[in-house]
PDB file of C-alpha atoms in Angstrom:
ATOM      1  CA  UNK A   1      12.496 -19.516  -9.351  1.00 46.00           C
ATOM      2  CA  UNK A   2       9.018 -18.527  -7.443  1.00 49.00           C
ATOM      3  CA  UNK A   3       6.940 -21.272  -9.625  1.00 46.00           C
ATOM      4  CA  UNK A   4      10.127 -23.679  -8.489  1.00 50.00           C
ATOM      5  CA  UNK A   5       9.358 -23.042  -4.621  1.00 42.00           C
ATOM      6  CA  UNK A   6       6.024 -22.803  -4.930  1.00 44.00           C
ATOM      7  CA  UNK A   7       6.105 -26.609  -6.246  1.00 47.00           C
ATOM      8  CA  UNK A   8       8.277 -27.640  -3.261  1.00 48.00           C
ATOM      9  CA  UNK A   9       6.007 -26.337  -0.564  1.00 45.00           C
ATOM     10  CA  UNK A  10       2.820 -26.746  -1.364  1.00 46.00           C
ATOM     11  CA  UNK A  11       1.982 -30.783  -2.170  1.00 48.00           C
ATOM     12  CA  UNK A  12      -1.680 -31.428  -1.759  1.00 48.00           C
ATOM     13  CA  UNK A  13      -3.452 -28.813   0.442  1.00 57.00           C
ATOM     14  CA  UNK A  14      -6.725 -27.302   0.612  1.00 67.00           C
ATOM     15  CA  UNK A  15      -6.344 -24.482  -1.971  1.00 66.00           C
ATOM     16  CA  UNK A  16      -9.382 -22.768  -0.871  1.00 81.00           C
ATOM     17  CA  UNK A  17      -7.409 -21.646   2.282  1.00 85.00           C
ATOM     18  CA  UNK A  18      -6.238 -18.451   0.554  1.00 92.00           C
ATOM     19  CA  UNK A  19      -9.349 -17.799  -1.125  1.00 93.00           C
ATOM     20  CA  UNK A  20     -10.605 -14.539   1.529  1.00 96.00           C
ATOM     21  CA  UNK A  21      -6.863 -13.150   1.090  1.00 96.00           C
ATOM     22  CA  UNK A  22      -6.896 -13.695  -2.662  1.00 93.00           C
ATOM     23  CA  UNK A  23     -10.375 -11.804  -3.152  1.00 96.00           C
ATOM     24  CA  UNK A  24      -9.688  -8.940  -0.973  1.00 97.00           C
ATOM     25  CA  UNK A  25      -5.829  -8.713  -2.408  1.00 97.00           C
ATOM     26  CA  UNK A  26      -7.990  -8.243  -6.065  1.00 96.00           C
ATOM     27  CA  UNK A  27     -10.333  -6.366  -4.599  1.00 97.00           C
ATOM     28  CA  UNK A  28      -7.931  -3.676  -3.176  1.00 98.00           C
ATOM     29  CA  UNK A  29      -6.331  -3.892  -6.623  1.00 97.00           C
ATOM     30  CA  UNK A  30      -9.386  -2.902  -8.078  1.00 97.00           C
ATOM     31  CA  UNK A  31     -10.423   0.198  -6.183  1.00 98.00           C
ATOM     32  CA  UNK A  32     -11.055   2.527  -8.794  1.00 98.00           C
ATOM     33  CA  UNK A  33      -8.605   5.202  -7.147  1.00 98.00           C
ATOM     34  CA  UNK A  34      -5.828   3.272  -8.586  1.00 98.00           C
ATOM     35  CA  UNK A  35      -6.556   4.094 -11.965  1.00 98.00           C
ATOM     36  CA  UNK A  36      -7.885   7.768 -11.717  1.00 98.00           C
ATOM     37  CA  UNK A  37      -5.769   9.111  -9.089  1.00 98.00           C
ATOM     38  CA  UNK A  38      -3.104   6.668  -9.725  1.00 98.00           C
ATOM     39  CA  UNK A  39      -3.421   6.977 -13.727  1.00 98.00           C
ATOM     40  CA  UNK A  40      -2.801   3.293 -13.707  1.00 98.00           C
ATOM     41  CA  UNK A  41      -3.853   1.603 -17.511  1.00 96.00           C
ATOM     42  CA  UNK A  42      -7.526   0.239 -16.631  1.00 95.00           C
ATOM     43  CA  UNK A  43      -6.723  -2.124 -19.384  1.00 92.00           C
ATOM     44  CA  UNK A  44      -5.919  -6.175 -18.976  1.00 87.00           C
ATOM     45  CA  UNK A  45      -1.940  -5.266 -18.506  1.00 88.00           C
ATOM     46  CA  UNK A  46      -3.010  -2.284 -16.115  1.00 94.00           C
ATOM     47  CA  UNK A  47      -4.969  -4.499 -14.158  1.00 92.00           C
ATOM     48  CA  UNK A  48      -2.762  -7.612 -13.571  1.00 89.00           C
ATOM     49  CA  UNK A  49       0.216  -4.954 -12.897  1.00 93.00           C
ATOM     50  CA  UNK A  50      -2.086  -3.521 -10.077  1.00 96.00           C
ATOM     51  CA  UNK A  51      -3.183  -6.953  -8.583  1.00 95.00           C
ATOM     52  CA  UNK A  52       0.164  -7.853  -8.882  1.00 94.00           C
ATOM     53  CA  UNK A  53       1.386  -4.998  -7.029  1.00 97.00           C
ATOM     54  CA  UNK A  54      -0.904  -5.116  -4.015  1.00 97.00           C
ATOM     55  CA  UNK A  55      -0.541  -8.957  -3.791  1.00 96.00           C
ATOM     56  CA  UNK A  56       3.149  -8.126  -3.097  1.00 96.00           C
ATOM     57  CA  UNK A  57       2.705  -6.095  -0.945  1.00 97.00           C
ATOM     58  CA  UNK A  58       0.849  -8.818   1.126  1.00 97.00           C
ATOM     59  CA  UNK A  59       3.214 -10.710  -0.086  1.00 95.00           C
ATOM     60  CA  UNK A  60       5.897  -8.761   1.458  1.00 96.00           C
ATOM     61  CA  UNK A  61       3.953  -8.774   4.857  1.00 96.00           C
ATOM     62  CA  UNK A  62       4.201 -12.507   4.813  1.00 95.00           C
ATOM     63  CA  UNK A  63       7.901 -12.841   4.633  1.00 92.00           C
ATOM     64  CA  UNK A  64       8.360 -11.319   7.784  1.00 91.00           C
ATOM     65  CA  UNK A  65       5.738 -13.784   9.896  1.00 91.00           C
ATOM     66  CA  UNK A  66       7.559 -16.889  11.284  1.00 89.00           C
ATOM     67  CA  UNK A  67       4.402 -18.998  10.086  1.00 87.00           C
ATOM     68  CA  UNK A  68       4.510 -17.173   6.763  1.00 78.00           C
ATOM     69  CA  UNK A  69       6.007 -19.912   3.788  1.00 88.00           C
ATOM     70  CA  UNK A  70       2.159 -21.728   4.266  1.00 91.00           C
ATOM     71  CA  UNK A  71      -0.058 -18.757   4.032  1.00 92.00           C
ATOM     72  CA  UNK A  72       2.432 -17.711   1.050  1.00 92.00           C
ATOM     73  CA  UNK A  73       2.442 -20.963  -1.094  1.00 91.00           C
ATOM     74  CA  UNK A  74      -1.289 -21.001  -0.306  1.00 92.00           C
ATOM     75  CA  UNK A  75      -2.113 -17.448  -1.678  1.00 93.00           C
ATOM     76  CA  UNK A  76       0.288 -17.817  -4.642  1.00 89.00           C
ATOM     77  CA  UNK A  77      -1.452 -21.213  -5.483  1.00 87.00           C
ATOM     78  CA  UNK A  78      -4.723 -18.755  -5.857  1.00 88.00           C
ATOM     79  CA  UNK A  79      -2.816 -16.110  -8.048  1.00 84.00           C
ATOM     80  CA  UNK A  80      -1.768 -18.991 -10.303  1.00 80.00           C
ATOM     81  CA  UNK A  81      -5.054 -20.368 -10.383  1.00 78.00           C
ATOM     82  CA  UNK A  82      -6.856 -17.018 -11.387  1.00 76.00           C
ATOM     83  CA  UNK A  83      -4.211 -16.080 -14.032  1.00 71.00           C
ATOM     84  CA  UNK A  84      -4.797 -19.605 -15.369  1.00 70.00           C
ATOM     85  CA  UNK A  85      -8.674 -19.256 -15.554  1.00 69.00           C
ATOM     86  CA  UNK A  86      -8.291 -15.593 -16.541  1.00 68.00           C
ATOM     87  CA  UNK A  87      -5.636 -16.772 -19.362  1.00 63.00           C
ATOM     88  CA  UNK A  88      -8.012 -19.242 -20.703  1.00 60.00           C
ATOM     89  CA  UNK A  89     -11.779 -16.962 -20.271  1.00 66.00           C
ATOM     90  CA  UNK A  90      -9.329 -14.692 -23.067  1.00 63.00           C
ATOM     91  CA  UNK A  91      -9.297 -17.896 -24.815  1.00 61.00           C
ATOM     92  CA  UNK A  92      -5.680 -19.143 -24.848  1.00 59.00           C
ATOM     93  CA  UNK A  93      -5.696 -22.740 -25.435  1.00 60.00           C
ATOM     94  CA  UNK A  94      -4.409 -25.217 -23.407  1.00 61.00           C
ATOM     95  CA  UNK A  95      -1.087 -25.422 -25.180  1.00 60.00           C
ATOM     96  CA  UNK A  96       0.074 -22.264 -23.861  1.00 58.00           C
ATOM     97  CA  UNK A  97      -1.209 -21.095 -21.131  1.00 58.00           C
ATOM     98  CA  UNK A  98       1.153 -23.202 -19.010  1.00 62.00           C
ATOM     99  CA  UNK A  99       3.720 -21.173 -20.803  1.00 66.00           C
ATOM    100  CA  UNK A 100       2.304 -17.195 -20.200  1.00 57.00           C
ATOM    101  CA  UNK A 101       1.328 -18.801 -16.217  1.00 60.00           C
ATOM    102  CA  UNK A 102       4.638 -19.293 -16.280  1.00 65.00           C
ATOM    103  CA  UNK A 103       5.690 -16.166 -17.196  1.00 73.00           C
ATOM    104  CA  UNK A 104       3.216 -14.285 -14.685  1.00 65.00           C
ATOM    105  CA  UNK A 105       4.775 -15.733 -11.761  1.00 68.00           C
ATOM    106  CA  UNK A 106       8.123 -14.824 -13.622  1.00 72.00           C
ATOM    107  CA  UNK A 107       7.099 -11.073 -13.648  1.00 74.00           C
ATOM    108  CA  UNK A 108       5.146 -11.459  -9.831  1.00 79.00           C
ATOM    109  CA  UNK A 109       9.049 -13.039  -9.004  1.00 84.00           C
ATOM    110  CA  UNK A 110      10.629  -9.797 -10.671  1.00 85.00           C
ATOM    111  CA  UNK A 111       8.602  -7.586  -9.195  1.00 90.00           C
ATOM    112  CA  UNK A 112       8.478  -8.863  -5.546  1.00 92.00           C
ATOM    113  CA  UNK A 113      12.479  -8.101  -5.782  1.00 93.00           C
ATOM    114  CA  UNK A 114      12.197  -4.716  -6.627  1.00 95.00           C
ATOM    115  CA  UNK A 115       9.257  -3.506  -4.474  1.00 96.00           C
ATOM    116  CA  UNK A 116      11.041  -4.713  -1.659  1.00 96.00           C
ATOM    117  CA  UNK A 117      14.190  -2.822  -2.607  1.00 96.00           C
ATOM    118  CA  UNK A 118      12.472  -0.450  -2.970  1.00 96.00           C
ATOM    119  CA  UNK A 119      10.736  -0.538   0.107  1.00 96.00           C
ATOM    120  CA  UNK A 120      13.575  -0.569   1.857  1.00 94.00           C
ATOM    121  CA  UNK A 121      15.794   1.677  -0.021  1.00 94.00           C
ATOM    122  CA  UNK A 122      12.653   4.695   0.642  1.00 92.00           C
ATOM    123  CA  UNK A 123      12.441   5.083  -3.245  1.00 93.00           C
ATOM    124  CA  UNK A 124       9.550   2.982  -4.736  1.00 96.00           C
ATOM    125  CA  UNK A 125       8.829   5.410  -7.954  1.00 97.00           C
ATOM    126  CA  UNK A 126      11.502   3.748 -10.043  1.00 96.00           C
ATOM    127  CA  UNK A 127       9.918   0.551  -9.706  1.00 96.00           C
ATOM    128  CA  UNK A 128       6.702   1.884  -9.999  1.00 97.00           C
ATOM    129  CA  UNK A 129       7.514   3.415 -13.680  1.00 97.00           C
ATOM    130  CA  UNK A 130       9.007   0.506 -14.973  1.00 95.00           C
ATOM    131  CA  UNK A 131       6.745  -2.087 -13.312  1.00 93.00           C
ATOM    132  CA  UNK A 132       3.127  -0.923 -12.979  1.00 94.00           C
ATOM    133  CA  UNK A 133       3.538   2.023 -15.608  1.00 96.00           C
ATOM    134  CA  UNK A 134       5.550  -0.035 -17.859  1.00 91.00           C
ATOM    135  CA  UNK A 135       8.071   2.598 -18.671  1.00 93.00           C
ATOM    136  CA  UNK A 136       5.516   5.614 -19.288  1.00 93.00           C
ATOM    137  CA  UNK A 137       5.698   7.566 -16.319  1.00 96.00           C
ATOM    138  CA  UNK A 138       2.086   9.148 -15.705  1.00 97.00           C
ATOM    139  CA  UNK A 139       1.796  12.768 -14.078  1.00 98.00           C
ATOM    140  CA  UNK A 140       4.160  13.378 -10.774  1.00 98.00           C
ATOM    141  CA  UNK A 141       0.995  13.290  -8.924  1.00 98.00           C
ATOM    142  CA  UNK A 142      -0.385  10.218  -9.732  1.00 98.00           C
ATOM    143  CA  UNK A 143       2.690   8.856  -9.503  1.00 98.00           C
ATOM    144  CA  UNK A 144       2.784   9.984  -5.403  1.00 98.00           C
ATOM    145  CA  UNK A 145      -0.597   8.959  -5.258  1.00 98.00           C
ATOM    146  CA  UNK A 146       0.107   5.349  -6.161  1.00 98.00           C
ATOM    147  CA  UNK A 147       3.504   5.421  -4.281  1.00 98.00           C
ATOM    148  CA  UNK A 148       1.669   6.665  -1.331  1.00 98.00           C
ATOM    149  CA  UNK A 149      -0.946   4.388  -1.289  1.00 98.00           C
ATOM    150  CA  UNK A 150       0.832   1.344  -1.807  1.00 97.00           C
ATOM    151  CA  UNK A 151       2.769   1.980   1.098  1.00 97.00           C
ATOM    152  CA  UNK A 152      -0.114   2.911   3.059  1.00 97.00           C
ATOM    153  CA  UNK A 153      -1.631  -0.900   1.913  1.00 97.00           C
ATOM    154  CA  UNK A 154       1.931  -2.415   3.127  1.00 97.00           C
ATOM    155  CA  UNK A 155       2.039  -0.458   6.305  1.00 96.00           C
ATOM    156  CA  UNK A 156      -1.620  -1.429   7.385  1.00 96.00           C
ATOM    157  CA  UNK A 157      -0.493  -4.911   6.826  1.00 96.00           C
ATOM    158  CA  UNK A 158       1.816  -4.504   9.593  1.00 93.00           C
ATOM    159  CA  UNK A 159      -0.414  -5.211  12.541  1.00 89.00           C
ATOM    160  CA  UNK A 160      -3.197  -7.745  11.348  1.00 95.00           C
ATOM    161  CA  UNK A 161      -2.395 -11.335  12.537  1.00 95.00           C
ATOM    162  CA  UNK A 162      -1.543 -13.493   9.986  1.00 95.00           C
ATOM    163  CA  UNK A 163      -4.929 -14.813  10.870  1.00 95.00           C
ATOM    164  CA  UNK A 164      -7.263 -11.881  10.389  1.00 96.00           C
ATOM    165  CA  UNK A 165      -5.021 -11.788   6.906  1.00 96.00           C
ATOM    166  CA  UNK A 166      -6.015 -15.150   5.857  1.00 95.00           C
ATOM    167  CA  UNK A 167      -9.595 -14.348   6.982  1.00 96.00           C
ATOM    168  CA  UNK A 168      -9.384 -11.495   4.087  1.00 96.00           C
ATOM    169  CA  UNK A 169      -8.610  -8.461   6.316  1.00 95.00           C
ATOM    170  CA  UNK A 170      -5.895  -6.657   5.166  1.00 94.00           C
ATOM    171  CA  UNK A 171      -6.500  -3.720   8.046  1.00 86.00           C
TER     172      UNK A 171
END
């Protein structure tokens, strides 16, 4: 569904235009308190499940701004982009890494959905466990550590102009 909408909007564009987002989106994702506080896997799954989480939270941000479906296609055009160089630097040949792209943005899809819900609904630790933890609950702590900071990364969002966001400022 994401990868189908992501094909209607973005044609030919410039898709460097995300690039400052992108790298500070990974960047956040890769702050090393994720995975000692946060007990998140520092392994290839942990990793993707963390940039995956952050970018939703940008993600997220950009739903609610009226000149938001650009600045979306444009930084989801990056993530598929970096999965698809990251896919193929493992050494997946070109026969399938269409296929586990594909799937990524499946699971980016899935997990938008239930961070928002979750969001919203004031309980994110369910989708936490199953998303980023992948079933195996860490430690209560870490748990309210990574719940906690998430939600501190999707609250700073709220007041940088979609601008400043695109310029790679995401507070």
């Amino acid at each position: 569904m994401l990868l189908g909408w992501l094909k209607r909007v973005s044609g030919r564009r410039d898709r460097s235009a995300a690039l400052p987002l992108y790298d500070a989106v990974v960047a956040r994702a890769r702050a090393p308190h994720w995975y000692v506080e946060g007990a998140v896997p520092d392994t290839l799954d942990g990793r993707f499940d963390m940039v995956a989480a952050v970018l939703a939270m940008v993600l997220l941000r950009l739903e609610e701004d009226p000149d938001g479906p650009e600045p979306t296609a444009r930084l989801t055009e990056r993530f598929v982009d970096d999965m698809d160089a990251q896919i193929r630097q493992i050494g997946f040949g070109d026969m399938v890494v269409g296929k586990h792209v594909g799937r990524m943005m499946g699971m980016l899809g899935g997990r938008l959905g239930v961070y928002r819900d979750g969001l919203a609904g004031g309980d994110l630790d369910a989708a936490l466990v199953r998303n980023l933890y992948r079933g195996d609950a860490p430690a209560p702590p870490a748990l309210a550590h990574t719940r906690d900071a998430l939600i501190g990364v999707r609250n700073g969002l709220n007041g940088v102009p979609l601008a400043m966001l695109m310029e790679g400022r995401l507070s």
